[in-house]
């Protein structure tokens, strides 16, 4: 291994010390010690032949190692007193080789190795060689004594070698010689960083010209006219401006050059920003247009060559085009000058999608998740530019709108990459603000058309709702609410609309009414639901507590489900078991409860009714329930019991070869049912099959399947049937399991500062003394009191998707100072607060209300 501060990490050379064919040299072959260069030596290039390795350092010297039998290392030695020179046969430690030419600043920059020779390129574009160079008239190989220059003044840019073949690509014009170095920023030696300086110099020259023109115009007293001139795109460019424009186009029009110049995306990002930092308006516009032309020509050259681009090095240029900041959120000038019709966005995305052959797709995934991993580059340089183009497509007409399908398809590729590469991005990084801003009714129309389309229509028509990964949870919730409202209207009119001839009115029953007693709430609810038709269940739910004056505009339904959940999921019913699934206990199906499938069925209906009517439930299902409802596969991380999950993970992580002796497991499970021990083989003959290092993954898979699926199949299937009786036609496939959980139970994270920021007032203002005292009380209250207050005012102990900042909340004045308790309209999330004259009185009255009050109206 060699340590390089250029790479910032040890770089492995696994074949170090394997060049010699001498089988008797056992000491050499057994030498696997780490070899190191001096701390101040760093390399910029490395190459290997059949039996030799050559390294190029930042300073331009070579370090060589391996066989020198053909002179490929360029090493010489003196034999005898006569000074005869011959080649060293081999070198087992790194040995430096200097460039023979004493010309100032000449250095080696690139090395390529053939089987028994080395090709070298220096910083002046001259070509050098070490080893087998040519043959004499008798066909014998001619040795070259050390590095020998074989091409002078050809301005070579790239060299290649392999086997007995070699090739070089020349720049053609002397002015293009330093092109490679001009765009090398961090990777270049300090002596070559004038390549970055020329770009800074051009930008600075243009800035100086702008300031000089401003100064001259100011002295002439016509600064206003000068400012208008600066905004004129047609005024002639200076020499520096023209050069900058040319360089921008030159850089981008050759994909192979981009691939050769940049490996670090942030380095290219710096170059892009340098080009766009120019102050002169006309020059900036010209540079933007040149970058458009350069990228277009580069992409067209890829299509013209019919390149499959299945190799990683070829694919990388597409990512480098994509990260161009001109594709991101831009000002009006850029939008006008760069790809105004969206043709370049379309061409770029089509080029990416043309990588469909397996190798190209994998290369795209590999590059996007490797070199763009650090510092959030994956999101900032790849995802956000595409989201910006999607925003343009939604907002504008014309070509950019026609590019939306391919833009979304590439976003899907990146989303798939993020799912496979943990930590590279989050789901929220793909949410589109532009989609969230679309009228919900327009989104619902797209969803309805998508659901009605057949497979062929879905393949040929673009539906934005076919890509829910772009939707925020808020957007999905709004969309599902509209879908439920439309379905409620359909269900309400499905049983017929009746016409009263005398009254000349039409009537129908829009609600599914539950009129129940509090004392017998669970029994009466189950009876009414069991007798209800599917159409009744799809109507809007309306709850009436007998003997109470509350009118259900949503608040009574909220309390109904809160009270019902306590009874439904009571452990004493025998239907549920509690497990420690993480930081809290979770509710899981009791596998021993084989006598109450109807109970699970009715529970499923009630959970579906709560979701369908937009009411949060106080239920603690593990994530596995929501994954099963979404028909997604389960894995070890979905295990509901924390201790069992930890034990299985230890089995998988154990690195010894004595798994059978340490864990003493077989493919058989045992558990207690009704006081009796039961056994089950996970596969035929499992009781006699020990768990070993070779089959432990299979054991874990079968165990997880048994515990989460097979052992509770009857109970879960009944629950799912009830749930789907209400939600079957709903678009749950828009959701992720986590989002479905949020819709069912809300979020337990209660940020009352966000609620305060979102609160509106009627009869009060933010500065009112009683309002200030109220929020002082809330912030200082215990967690339990805060939850009770939230339930008192809104009917729920949880926050909706997005947190309390998304909850519409109002504080309304309820008369002057008095000893009356505050009240609430939970239907409308409104707290009615008297104008208490002191903080102590407010604390006393609000505390009594949230702790002691329950029910609606007079009881």
mmCIF file of N, CA, C and O in Angstrom, residues 75-133:
data_model
loop_
_atom_site.group_PDB
_atom_site.id
_atom_site.type_symbol
_atom_site.label_atom_id
_atom_site.label_comp_id
_atom_site.label_asym_id
_atom_site.label_seq_id
_atom_site.Cartn_x
_atom_site.Cartn_y
_atom_site.Cartn_z
ATOM 1 N N UNK A 75 15.615 2.218 -15.163
ATOM 2 C CA UNK A 75 16.714 2.223 -14.200
ATOM 3 C C UNK A 75 17.987 1.700 -14.852
ATOM 4 O O UNK A 75 17.948 0.792 -15.681
ATOM 5 N N UNK A 76 19.145 2.272 -14.483
ATOM 6 C CA UNK A 76 20.444 1.861 -14.998
ATOM 7 C C UNK A 76 21.385 1.576 -13.842
ATOM 8 O O UNK A 76 21.179 2.037 -12.728
ATOM 9 N N UNK A 77 22.426 0.799 -14.123
ATOM 10 C CA UNK A 77 23.460 0.582 -13.120
ATOM 11 C C UNK A 77 24.817 0.498 -13.825
ATOM 12 O O UNK A 77 24.893 0.230 -15.025
ATOM 13 N N UNK A 78 25.873 0.713 -13.097
ATOM 14 C CA UNK A 78 27.236 0.636 -13.631
ATOM 15 C C UNK A 78 27.867 -0.672 -13.207
ATOM 16 O O UNK A 78 27.859 -1.018 -12.030
ATOM 17 N N UNK A 79 28.425 -1.432 -14.163
ATOM 18 C CA UNK A 79 29.079 -2.700 -13.867
ATOM 19 C C UNK A 79 30.581 -2.568 -14.089
ATOM 20 O O UNK A 79 31.015 -2.156 -15.162
ATOM 21 N N UNK A 80 31.326 -2.904 -13.115
ATOM 22 C CA UNK A 80 32.785 -2.962 -13.261
ATOM 23 C C UNK A 80 33.429 -1.605 -13.311
ATOM 24 O O UNK A 80 32.803 -0.562 -13.273
ATOM 25 N N UNK A 81 34.742 -1.645 -13.420
ATOM 26 C CA UNK A 81 35.502 -0.411 -13.411
ATOM 27 C C UNK A 81 35.452 0.309 -14.741
ATOM 28 O O UNK A 81 35.833 1.461 -14.839
ATOM 29 N N UNK A 82 35.089 -0.418 -15.804
ATOM 30 C CA UNK A 82 35.075 0.226 -17.112
ATOM 31 C C UNK A 82 33.852 1.118 -17.298
ATOM 32 O O UNK A 82 33.677 1.736 -18.338
ATOM 33 N N UNK A 83 33.014 1.138 -16.286
ATOM 34 C CA UNK A 83 31.867 2.031 -16.375
ATOM 35 C C UNK A 83 30.782 1.559 -17.293
ATOM 36 O O UNK A 83 29.943 2.340 -17.717
ATOM 37 N N UNK A 84 30.766 0.269 -17.647
ATOM 38 C CA UNK A 84 29.735 -0.242 -18.539
ATOM 39 C C UNK A 84 28.362 -0.078 -17.899
ATOM 40 O O UNK A 84 28.162 -0.365 -16.727
ATOM 41 N N UNK A 85 27.403 0.364 -18.684
ATOM 42 C CA UNK A 85 26.048 0.616 -18.194
ATOM 43 C C UNK A 85 25.145 -0.515 -18.637
ATOM 44 O O UNK A 85 25.164 -0.936 -19.787
ATOM 45 N N UNK A 86 24.350 -1.054 -17.711
ATOM 46 C CA UNK A 86 23.356 -2.061 -18.049
ATOM 47 C C UNK A 86 22.085 -1.784 -17.245
ATOM 48 O O UNK A 86 22.073 -0.954 -16.350
ATOM 49 N N UNK A 87 21.018 -2.517 -17.583
ATOM 50 C CA UNK A 87 19.734 -2.317 -16.904
ATOM 51 C C UNK A 87 19.686 -3.111 -15.608
ATOM 52 O O UNK A 87 20.207 -4.226 -15.517
ATOM 53 N N UNK A 88 19.029 -2.541 -14.584
ATOM 54 C CA UNK A 88 18.762 -3.305 -13.374
ATOM 55 C C UNK A 88 17.713 -4.366 -13.688
ATOM 56 O O UNK A 88 16.701 -4.084 -14.321
ATOM 57 N N UNK A 89 17.887 -5.614 -13.258
ATOM 58 C CA UNK A 89 16.914 -6.657 -13.601
ATOM 59 C C UNK A 89 15.592 -6.489 -12.875
ATOM 60 O O UNK A 89 14.553 -6.875 -13.384
ATOM 61 N N UNK A 90 15.593 -5.987 -11.647
ATOM 62 C CA UNK A 90 14.348 -5.851 -10.890
ATOM 63 C C UNK A 90 14.579 -4.898 -9.738
ATOM 64 O O UNK A 90 15.717 -4.646 -9.329
ATOM 65 N N UNK A 91 13.470 -4.384 -9.213
ATOM 66 C CA UNK A 91 13.538 -3.482 -8.066
ATOM 67 C C UNK A 91 12.373 -3.798 -7.151
ATOM 68 O O UNK A 91 11.218 -3.755 -7.583
ATOM 69 N N UNK A 92 12.675 -4.140 -5.906
ATOM 70 C CA UNK A 92 11.653 -4.597 -4.982
ATOM 71 C C UNK A 92 11.200 -3.523 -4.017
ATOM 72 O O UNK A 92 10.344 -3.788 -3.179
ATOM 73 N N UNK A 93 11.751 -2.322 -4.094
ATOM 74 C CA UNK A 93 11.297 -1.201 -3.286
ATOM 75 C C UNK A 93 11.108 -0.014 -4.223
ATOM 76 O O UNK A 93 11.739 0.050 -5.279
ATOM 77 N N UNK A 94 10.247 0.934 -3.894
ATOM 78 C CA UNK A 94 10.044 2.082 -4.780
ATOM 79 C C UNK A 94 11.329 2.879 -4.952
ATOM 80 O O UNK A 94 11.984 3.234 -3.969
ATOM 81 N N UNK A 95 11.676 3.137 -6.208
ATOM 82 C CA UNK A 95 12.899 3.879 -6.533
ATOM 83 C C UNK A 95 12.509 5.087 -7.392
ATOM 84 O O UNK A 95 11.737 4.946 -8.343
ATOM 85 N N UNK A 96 13.032 6.260 -7.062
ATOM 86 C CA UNK A 96 12.675 7.449 -7.853
ATOM 87 C C UNK A 96 13.408 7.497 -9.184
ATOM 88 O O UNK A 96 14.541 7.037 -9.311
ATOM 89 N N UNK A 97 12.738 8.058 -10.189
ATOM 90 C CA UNK A 97 13.333 8.295 -11.511
ATOM 91 C C UNK A 97 13.003 9.728 -11.883
ATOM 92 O O UNK A 97 11.825 10.119 -11.901
ATOM 93 N N UNK A 98 14.022 10.517 -12.191
ATOM 94 C CA UNK A 98 13.816 11.911 -12.566
ATOM 95 C C UNK A 98 13.745 12.062 -14.073
ATOM 96 O O UNK A 98 14.251 11.223 -14.831
ATOM 97 N N UNK A 99 13.140 13.146 -14.524
ATOM 98 C CA UNK A 99 13.082 13.421 -15.953
ATOM 99 C C UNK A 99 14.468 13.850 -16.420
ATOM 100 O O UNK A 99 15.141 14.644 -15.757
ATOM 101 N N UNK A 100 14.978 13.293 -17.530
ATOM 102 C CA UNK A 100 16.359 13.607 -17.948
ATOM 103 C C UNK A 100 16.542 15.055 -18.373
ATOM 104 O O UNK A 100 17.608 15.626 -18.195
ATOM 105 N N UNK A 101 15.534 15.668 -18.957
ATOM 106 C CA UNK A 101 15.655 17.024 -19.493
ATOM 107 C C UNK A 101 15.802 18.012 -18.346
ATOM 108 O O UNK A 101 15.025 18.004 -17.403
ATOM 109 N N UNK A 102 16.785 18.875 -18.421
ATOM 110 C CA UNK A 102 17.024 19.849 -17.355
ATOM 111 C C UNK A 102 16.229 21.126 -17.549
ATOM 112 O O UNK A 102 16.370 22.071 -16.781
ATOM 113 N N UNK A 103 15.379 21.165 -18.580
ATOM 114 C CA UNK A 103 14.594 22.369 -18.835
ATOM 115 C C UNK A 103 13.753 22.704 -17.614
ATOM 116 O O UNK A 103 13.132 21.839 -17.016
ATOM 117 N N UNK A 104 13.686 23.945 -17.253
ATOM 118 C CA UNK A 104 13.003 24.372 -16.036
ATOM 119 C C UNK A 104 11.518 24.002 -16.078
ATOM 120 O O UNK A 104 10.846 24.179 -17.073
ATOM 121 N N UNK A 105 11.059 23.468 -14.959
ATOM 122 C CA UNK A 105 9.631 23.155 -14.751
ATOM 123 C C UNK A 105 9.120 21.994 -15.605
ATOM 124 O O UNK A 105 7.909 21.774 -15.667
ATOM 125 N N UNK A 106 9.971 21.254 -16.289
ATOM 126 C CA UNK A 106 9.470 20.092 -17.023
ATOM 127 C C UNK A 106 9.227 18.948 -16.035
ATOM 128 O O UNK A 106 10.074 18.631 -15.219
ATOM 129 N N UNK A 107 8.045 18.334 -16.133
ATOM 130 C CA UNK A 107 7.655 17.288 -15.187
ATOM 131 C C UNK A 107 6.839 16.234 -15.925
ATOM 132 O O UNK A 107 6.168 16.530 -16.903
ATOM 133 N N UNK A 108 6.879 15.029 -15.414
ATOM 134 C CA UNK A 108 5.969 14.000 -15.902
ATOM 135 C C UNK A 108 4.592 14.226 -15.252
ATOM 136 O O UNK A 108 4.492 14.526 -14.051
ATOM 137 N N UNK A 109 3.521 14.062 -16.040
ATOM 138 C CA UNK A 109 2.166 14.255 -15.498
ATOM 139 C C UNK A 109 1.294 13.020 -15.645
ATOM 140 O O UNK A 109 0.349 12.825 -14.869
ATOM 141 N N UNK A 110 1.572 12.160 -16.632
ATOM 142 C CA UNK A 110 0.755 10.968 -16.866
ATOM 143 C C UNK A 110 1.670 9.816 -17.248
ATOM 144 O O UNK A 110 2.667 10.023 -17.952
ATOM 145 N N UNK A 111 1.315 8.604 -16.820
ATOM 146 C CA UNK A 111 2.043 7.390 -17.207
ATOM 147 C C UNK A 111 1.050 6.329 -17.647
ATOM 148 O O UNK A 111 -0.033 6.205 -17.074
ATOM 149 N N UNK A 112 1.392 5.579 -18.685
ATOM 150 C CA UNK A 112 0.598 4.434 -19.134
ATOM 151 C C UNK A 112 1.554 3.277 -19.386
ATOM 152 O O UNK A 112 2.622 3.456 -19.973
ATOM 153 N N UNK A 113 1.171 2.078 -18.943
ATOM 154 C CA UNK A 113 2.064 0.929 -19.044
ATOM 155 C C UNK A 113 1.556 -0.071 -20.064
ATOM 156 O O UNK A 113 0.364 -0.388 -20.109
ATOM 157 N N UNK A 114 2.483 -0.567 -20.911
ATOM 158 C CA UNK A 114 2.212 -1.733 -21.731
ATOM 159 C C UNK A 114 2.724 -2.963 -21.003
ATOM 160 O O UNK A 114 3.060 -2.917 -19.807
ATOM 161 N N UNK A 115 2.798 -4.066 -21.696
ATOM 162 C CA UNK A 115 3.237 -5.284 -21.026
ATOM 163 C C UNK A 115 4.675 -5.174 -20.521
ATOM 164 O O UNK A 115 4.978 -5.572 -19.401
ATOM 165 N N UNK A 116 5.588 -4.600 -21.346
ATOM 166 C CA UNK A 116 6.977 -4.498 -20.923
ATOM 167 C C UNK A 116 7.583 -3.148 -21.301
ATOM 168 O O UNK A 116 8.762 -3.044 -21.603
ATOM 169 N N UNK A 117 6.776 -2.110 -21.318
ATOM 170 C CA UNK A 117 7.275 -0.759 -21.563
ATOM 171 C C UNK A 117 6.383 0.233 -20.830
ATOM 172 O O UNK A 117 5.294 -0.104 -20.351
ATOM 173 N N UNK A 118 6.870 1.465 -20.713
ATOM 174 C CA UNK A 118 6.118 2.531 -20.047
ATOM 175 C C UNK A 118 6.097 3.752 -20.945
ATOM 176 O O UNK A 118 7.142 4.181 -21.446
ATOM 177 N N UNK A 119 4.908 4.310 -21.144
ATOM 178 C CA UNK A 119 4.720 5.528 -21.931
ATOM 179 C C UNK A 119 4.484 6.678 -20.963
ATOM 180 O O UNK A 119 3.698 6.546 -20.014
ATOM 181 N N UNK A 120 5.144 7.817 -21.188
ATOM 182 C CA UNK A 120 5.079 8.952 -20.267
ATOM 183 C C UNK A 120 4.736 10.231 -21.033
ATOM 184 O O UNK A 120 5.167 10.420 -22.173
ATOM 185 N N UNK A 121 3.977 11.118 -20.377
ATOM 186 C CA UNK A 121 3.623 12.418 -20.947
ATOM 187 C C UNK A 121 4.083 13.491 -19.978
ATOM 188 O O UNK A 121 3.828 13.403 -18.768
ATOM 189 N N UNK A 122 4.780 14.520 -20.510
ATOM 190 C CA UNK A 122 5.197 15.605 -19.625
ATOM 191 C C UNK A 122 4.277 16.810 -19.770
ATOM 192 O O UNK A 122 3.358 16.823 -20.587
ATOM 193 N N UNK A 123 4.522 17.817 -18.943
ATOM 194 C CA UNK A 123 3.626 18.970 -18.906
ATOM 195 C C UNK A 123 3.779 19.892 -20.099
ATOM 196 O O UNK A 123 3.014 20.850 -20.226
ATOM 197 N N UNK A 124 4.730 19.624 -21.019
ATOM 198 C CA UNK A 124 4.850 20.397 -22.245
ATOM 199 C C UNK A 124 4.243 19.671 -23.435
ATOM 200 O O UNK A 124 4.351 20.123 -24.574
ATOM 201 N N UNK A 125 3.611 18.516 -23.175
ATOM 202 C CA UNK A 125 2.984 17.770 -24.256
ATOM 203 C C UNK A 125 3.932 16.888 -25.033
ATOM 204 O O UNK A 125 3.575 16.395 -26.106
ATOM 205 N N UNK A 126 5.160 16.670 -24.514
ATOM 206 C CA UNK A 126 6.104 15.775 -25.176
ATOM 207 C C UNK A 126 5.921 14.349 -24.654
ATOM 208 O O UNK A 126 5.528 14.144 -23.496
ATOM 209 N N UNK A 127 6.247 13.370 -25.516
ATOM 210 C CA UNK A 127 6.023 11.964 -25.198
ATOM 211 C C UNK A 127 7.352 11.266 -24.938
ATOM 212 O O UNK A 127 8.309 11.442 -25.682
ATOM 213 N N UNK A 128 7.378 10.439 -23.862
ATOM 214 C CA UNK A 128 8.578 9.720 -23.449
ATOM 215 C C UNK A 128 8.253 8.239 -23.348
ATOM 216 O O UNK A 128 7.098 7.851 -23.202
ATOM 217 N N UNK A 129 9.321 7.412 -23.384
ATOM 218 C CA UNK A 129 9.110 5.972 -23.283
ATOM 219 C C UNK A 129 10.262 5.333 -22.537
ATOM 220 O O UNK A 129 11.403 5.784 -22.608
ATOM 221 N N UNK A 130 9.940 4.251 -21.808
ATOM 222 C CA UNK A 130 10.950 3.423 -21.149
ATOM 223 C C UNK A 130 10.661 1.971 -21.493
ATOM 224 O O UNK A 130 9.510 1.531 -21.424
ATOM 225 N N UNK A 131 11.680 1.195 -21.878
ATOM 226 C CA UNK A 131 11.506 -0.219 -22.134
ATOM 227 C C UNK A 131 11.575 -0.556 -23.602
ATOM 228 O O UNK A 131 12.205 0.132 -24.399
ATOM 229 N N UNK A 132 10.924 -1.669 -24.005
ATOM 230 C CA UNK A 132 10.951 -2.136 -25.388
ATOM 231 C C UNK A 132 10.391 -1.067 -26.312
ATOM 232 O O UNK A 132 9.204 -0.770 -26.266
ATOM 233 N N UNK A 133 11.262 -0.499 -27.123
ATOM 234 C CA UNK A 133 10.790 0.570 -27.977
ATOM 235 C C UNK A 133 10.577 0.134 -29.400
ATOM 236 O O UNK A 133 9.540 0.364 -29.988
#
